[in-house]
Amino acid sequence: MPDAPWRVGQQVCVEVPASSANLGPGFDSVGIALDIRDRCTVTITDAPGVEVVVAGEGADGVPLDESHLVVRSMLRAWDLLDVAPPVGMRVECRNAVPHGRGLGSSATAIVTGIGAANALWRLAISGSADIEPHFVNDLAAQLEGHPDNSSASVWGGATLSWLDDRSDPNEEVSLPHTTTLALSPHPDIRPLVFLPQVQLSTATARSVLPAYVRLGDAAANSARVGVLVHALTRDPSYLRAGTRDYLHQEPRRPSYAASMALVDALRGAGIAATISGAGPSVLALAVGEQGERAAADAPAGWQVLDPGFAQTGIRLVD
């Protein structure tokens, strides 16, 4: 593994938006970027090892060494690029994305690490920092295990993503390619997030999902994904129909009963509402005066976020 021309003082700063995934039927494939951004500054130092400093969301609950998810993602990116990491670096994270609430905090950290590693490497070899989004998208989907959250954080707006099929299941591929269609959300749609005080890990939420689904449910879900994309980009009047899920929300209901009760109440009022990612937050895609009505339905103790769509994904900042 060759050494990169690292120099003490080289620095990049990246911002990455939160995401909400699935949007009902788009399980592991559809996501939207929300304008809540984590910021991370990485500096090459002459002190051996990695110094991690975290402020904001999750500051008291994340590791401050090489096991930090941002750092692990950076090291994986450099390994894939066949580049030896720098001897020392300082990683400063300022987190705004809530942890364990279904807003893609893990994907945000992964995209942050890969993007920072990519930008630092380009800075080292060319003198100009830059991020290659396709590289970030592919590796982030691999590390996350599914591309919905990570692709939204890479590209911004709304995304529809899938991992390309392999012609030979025994073929070894170092980095499976992720295809992402970047979608432009309709300007009349206002995403609102209902944030409970409790957390729920993605692993726990996925552990209760059934191994098999009924053919009829799979067919119905396929139709609703098509409606979802149409409603999200062209005709928001179909949003409630397009956010009907047949695969994952009902099996998870006992894991976030209060969240599903809110989803039921909002949908009963005619507002498109789903579980955000793995939960327990609830996403409402409001149109017009629905925004005020949806916010008024927030249960006691829940916080309502009105972030808007993040029109851009990962970006370098000064």
CSV table of C-alpha atoms in Angstrom, one decimal, residues 8-9 43-51 66 86-90:
chain,number,residue,atom,x,y,z
A,8,VAL,CA,0.8,18.3,8.2
A,9,GLY,CA,-1.9,21.0,8.2
A,43,THR,CA,-6.9,17.9,9.8
A,44,ILE,CA,-3.6,16.0,9.2
A,45,THR,CA,-1.4,16.3,12.3
A,46,ASP,CA,2.1,15.3,13.3
A,47,ALA,CA,0.9,13.6,16.5
A,48,PRO,CA,0.6,9.8,15.8
A,49,GLY,CA,-2.9,8.4,16.1
A,50,VAL,CA,-6.4,9.7,15.7
A,51,GLU,CA,-7.9,12.5,17.9
A,66,GLU,CA,-10.5,4.8,15.6
A,86,PRO,CA,-1.8,9.6,7.5
A,87,VAL,CA,0.2,9.0,10.6
A,88,GLY,CA,-1.9,11.4,12.6
A,89,MET,CA,-5.2,13.3,12.2
A,90,ARG,CA,-7.7,15.3,14.2
